[in-house]
Amino acid sequence: MSYPKRTAALASVAALAGSAVLMTAPAARAEVVNVNYQCKTPIGDKSAVSPIDIKGVKSGGGYRITMSWQKGVSSSPVDLGKGAMNPSATIKLGGADSGTLNVTGPANQAVVPANTPIKINDLTGTYTPKKSGKVTFTAGVLTIKALGTTTTCTPTNSPGASLTLDVTAASGSTGGTGGTQSDSGSGTGGSGAALPQTGPEDSAIALGTLGGTVLLTGAAGALWLTRRHQAARTHR
């Protein structure tokens, strides 16, 4: 094979290798899911549909899980002053793991007007894998405590998973600390420093970077062969 043809072949192989890397399945998949909540309140039953978003961020040997509501659920017949409402929720684990993860969040930071949908702040918890494989995270029961009362909202439409993570069991894991957890993981509230997100967008960026590295490596090899061929012809 001539040097020009060999150079072209090497470039093609590098391009194919880069494409193969980009086609690799991501380590996480997130999806906004509509959840139909049926709420038991002190003044009667109420219902509301809210899109739920769950994200996972790698944190040490586990993941920081954040659950977000895009619309308010339930309501109050009276104004709720700042700090009067305290929300918490559970997230169902499925796939390679099972049980529930508790997530908590801060009290309302502004007054909630009477008879308006209650916007839930982001709730967070820590999940520590005890089993390896794909683990799903699905919205569970929402609990709202305000003015000495408790409102419980339960999904009734069998929502699908909002997040799927491909995890590796932590060495010597005992399920983490804090919160209440069935079977695996742990639930802890509060906020922490920003960490690299392990969602699908970041996986794609990382894979794209690796693919680009493969392409650059192939191009460098092709350039070296071309220069070697030119040097050989000059010495003849």
Coordinates of C-alpha atoms in Angstrom, one line a residue:
M1 CA 0.0 0.0 0.0
S2 CA 1.4 3.5 -0.9
Y3 CA 2.1 6.0 1.8
P4 CA -0.7 8.4 0.8
K5 CA -3.2 5.5 0.8
R6 CA -1.9 4.3 4.2
T7 CA -2.2 7.8 5.6
A8 CA -5.9 8.0 4.4
A9 CA -6.6 4.6 5.9
L10 CA -5.2 5.6 9.3
A11 CA -7.3 8.7 9.3
S12 CA -10.4 6.7 8.5
V13 CA -9.7 4.3 11.4
A14 CA -9.2 7.1 13.8
A15 CA -12.5 8.7 12.7
L16 CA -14.3 5.4 13.2
A17 CA -12.8 4.9 16.6
G18 CA -14.0 8.4 17.6
S19 CA -17.5 7.6 16.4
A20 CA -17.6 4.4 18.3
V21 CA -16.7 6.2 21.5
L22 CA -19.4 8.8 21.0
M23 CA -22.0 6.0 20.4
T24 CA -21.2 4.4 23.8
A25 CA -24.3 4.5 26.1
P26 CA -24.2 7.3 28.7
A27 CA -23.8 6.5 32.4
A28 CA -27.0 8.5 33.3
R29 CA -30.3 9.3 31.8
A30 CA -32.7 12.0 33.1
E31 CA -36.3 12.7 32.1
V32 CA -38.9 15.1 33.4
V33 CA -42.0 13.0 34.4
N34 CA -45.5 14.3 35.0
V35 CA -46.7 13.1 38.4
N36 CA -50.4 13.1 39.4
Y37 CA -50.4 13.8 43.2
Q38 CA -53.5 13.1 45.3
C39 CA -53.1 15.0 48.5
K40 CA -54.7 14.4 51.9
T41 CA -55.0 17.8 53.6
P42 CA -56.6 19.1 56.8
I43 CA -59.4 20.6 54.8
G44 CA -60.1 17.8 52.4
D45 CA -58.6 16.0 49.4
K46 CA -56.9 17.9 46.6
S47 CA -55.1 16.8 43.4
A48 CA -52.4 18.4 41.2
V49 CA -50.1 17.3 38.4
S50 CA -46.5 18.5 38.5
P51 CA -43.5 17.7 36.3
I52 CA -40.8 16.1 38.4
D53 CA -37.1 16.4 37.6
I54 CA -34.5 14.2 39.5
K55 CA -30.8 14.8 39.0
G56 CA -27.7 12.9 40.4
V57 CA -24.3 14.5 41.1
K58 CA -21.3 12.3 42.0
S59 CA -20.2 13.0 45.5
G60 CA -17.4 10.9 46.9
G61 CA -18.5 7.2 47.0
G62 CA -22.2 8.2 46.4
Y63 CA -24.5 10.6 44.6
R64 CA -26.2 13.8 45.7
I65 CA -29.8 13.5 44.5
T66 CA -31.9 16.6 43.8
M67 CA -35.7 16.4 43.3
S68 CA -37.4 19.4 41.7
W69 CA -41.0 20.4 41.2
Q70 CA -41.8 22.5 38.2
K71 CA -45.4 23.3 39.4
G72 CA -46.9 23.8 42.8
V73 CA -49.1 21.1 44.5
S74 CA -51.8 21.4 47.1
S75 CA -52.7 24.8 48.7
S76 CA -53.5 26.5 52.0
P77 CA -56.7 28.3 53.0
V78 CA -54.5 30.9 54.9
D79 CA -51.3 32.6 54.1
L80 CA -48.2 30.7 55.1
G81 CA -45.6 33.0 56.5
K82 CA -41.9 32.7 55.7
G83 CA -40.5 29.5 57.2
A84 CA -43.9 28.1 58.0
M85 CA -43.8 25.2 55.6
N86 CA -41.4 22.3 55.7
P87 CA -41.4 19.8 52.8
S88 CA -39.9 16.3 52.5
A89 CA -40.3 13.4 50.1
T90 CA -39.3 9.9 49.3
I91 CA -37.8 8.6 46.0
K92 CA -38.4 4.9 45.0
L93 CA -35.3 3.0 44.0
G94 CA -35.6 0.3 41.3
G95 CA -33.5 -1.7 38.9
A96 CA -30.4 -3.0 40.5
D97 CA -31.4 -1.6 43.9
S98 CA -34.6 -1.3 45.9
G99 CA -36.0 0.7 48.8
T100 CA -36.7 4.4 49.2
L101 CA -34.4 7.4 49.5
N102 CA -35.5 10.3 51.8
V103 CA -35.0 13.8 50.5
T104 CA -35.5 17.0 52.4
G105 CA -35.2 20.7 51.8
P106 CA -35.4 24.2 53.4
A107 CA -38.7 25.8 54.6
N108 CA -40.4 28.3 52.3
Q109 CA -38.3 31.5 51.9
A110 CA -41.3 33.7 51.0
V111 CA -44.9 34.0 52.0
V112 CA -47.2 31.6 50.3
P113 CA -50.6 33.4 49.6
A114 CA -53.8 31.6 50.6
N115 CA -55.5 29.4 48.0
T116 CA -52.5 29.3 45.6
P117 CA -50.5 26.2 44.6
I118 CA -47.6 25.6 47.0
K119 CA -44.3 25.7 45.2
I120 CA -41.9 23.1 46.7
N121 CA -38.2 24.0 47.0
D122 CA -35.7 21.5 45.7
L123 CA -35.2 18.5 48.0
T124 CA -31.9 16.7 48.3
G125 CA -30.5 13.5 49.8
T126 CA -27.4 11.3 49.5
Y127 CA -27.5 7.9 47.8
T128 CA -24.7 5.4 48.4
P129 CA -24.9 2.4 46.0
K130 CA -24.8 -1.0 47.7
K131 CA -25.3 -2.9 44.4
S132 CA -23.8 -2.3 40.9
G133 CA -25.9 -1.8 37.8
K134 CA -28.6 0.5 36.5
V135 CA -30.6 2.1 39.3
T136 CA -33.8 4.0 38.7
F137 CA -35.2 6.9 40.8
T138 CA -38.9 7.5 40.8
A139 CA -41.0 10.2 42.6
G140 CA -42.6 8.9 45.8
V141 CA -44.7 10.4 48.6
L142 CA -44.5 14.1 49.3
T143 CA -45.1 15.4 52.8
I144 CA -45.8 19.0 53.7
K145 CA -45.8 20.2 57.3
A146 CA -47.2 23.6 58.0
L147 CA -48.8 25.4 61.0
G148 CA -49.0 22.2 63.0
T149 CA -50.7 20.2 60.2
T150 CA -49.5 17.5 57.9
T151 CA -50.4 17.1 54.2
T152 CA -49.5 13.9 52.4
C153 CA -49.4 13.7 48.6
T154 CA -49.2 10.3 46.9
P155 CA -48.5 9.7 43.2
T156 CA -51.5 7.8 41.6
N157 CA -50.5 7.5 38.0
S158 CA -47.6 5.1 38.4
P159 CA -45.1 7.6 37.1
G160 CA -42.0 6.4 35.3
A161 CA -38.4 6.9 36.5
S162 CA -37.1 10.5 36.4
L163 CA -33.5 9.4 36.6
T164 CA -31.5 6.3 35.8
L165 CA -27.9 5.9 37.0
D166 CA -25.3 3.2 36.1
V167 CA -23.6 2.8 39.5
T168 CA -20.8 0.8 41.1
A169 CA -21.3 -0.4 44.6
A170 CA -19.1 1.5 47.1
S171 CA -16.4 -0.6 48.7
G172 CA -17.5 -1.5 52.3
S173 CA -20.7 0.5 51.9
T174 CA -23.2 0.3 54.7
G175 CA -25.8 2.6 53.1
G176 CA -24.4 5.9 54.2
T177 CA -25.4 8.0 57.2
G178 CA -28.3 10.2 58.2
G179 CA -32.0 10.1 57.2
T180 CA -34.1 6.9 56.9
Q181 CA -33.5 4.5 54.1
S182 CA -34.9 1.1 53.2
D183 CA -32.5 -1.5 51.9
S184 CA -29.8 0.9 50.6
G185 CA -28.5 4.4 50.3
S186 CA -29.1 7.3 52.7
G187 CA -31.1 10.5 52.8
T188 CA -29.6 13.7 54.1
G189 CA -30.8 17.2 53.7
G190 CA -29.0 20.6 53.3
S191 CA -27.0 22.1 50.6
G192 CA -23.3 21.6 49.6
A193 CA -20.8 23.0 47.2
A194 CA -21.4 22.5 43.5
L195 CA -20.1 19.2 42.1
P196 CA -19.7 17.9 38.6
Q197 CA -23.1 16.7 37.4
T198 CA -23.4 13.0 36.3
G199 CA -26.3 13.6 34.0
P200 CA -26.5 12.7 30.3
E201 CA -25.2 16.1 29.0
D202 CA -22.0 15.7 31.0
S203 CA -21.6 12.1 29.8
A204 CA -21.9 13.3 26.2
I205 CA -19.3 16.0 26.8
A206 CA -16.9 13.6 28.3
L207 CA -17.4 11.1 25.5
G208 CA -17.0 13.8 22.9
T209 CA -13.7 14.9 24.5
L210 CA -12.4 11.3 24.4
G211 CA -13.5 10.9 20.8
G212 CA -11.7 14.1 19.9
T213 CA -8.6 12.8 21.6
V214 CA -8.7 9.6 19.5
L215 CA -9.1 11.7 16.3
L216 CA -6.2 13.9 17.2
T217 CA -4.0 10.8 18.0
G218 CA -4.9 9.3 14.6
A219 CA -4.1 12.6 12.8
A220 CA -0.7 12.9 14.6
G221 CA 0.2 9.4 13.5
A222 CA -0.8 10.1 9.9
L223 CA 1.3 13.3 9.9
W224 CA 4.3 11.4 11.2
L225 CA 4.1 8.8 8.5
T226 CA 3.7 11.4 5.8
R227 CA 6.8 13.3 7.0
R228 CA 8.8 10.1 7.3
H229 CA 7.9 9.2 3.7
Q230 CA 8.9 12.7 2.5
A231 CA 12.2 12.4 4.3
A232 CA 12.9 9.0 2.8
R233 CA 12.3 10.4 -0.7
T234 CA 14.7 13.3 -0.1
H235 CA 17.6 11.0 1.0
R236 CA 17.2 8.8 -2.2

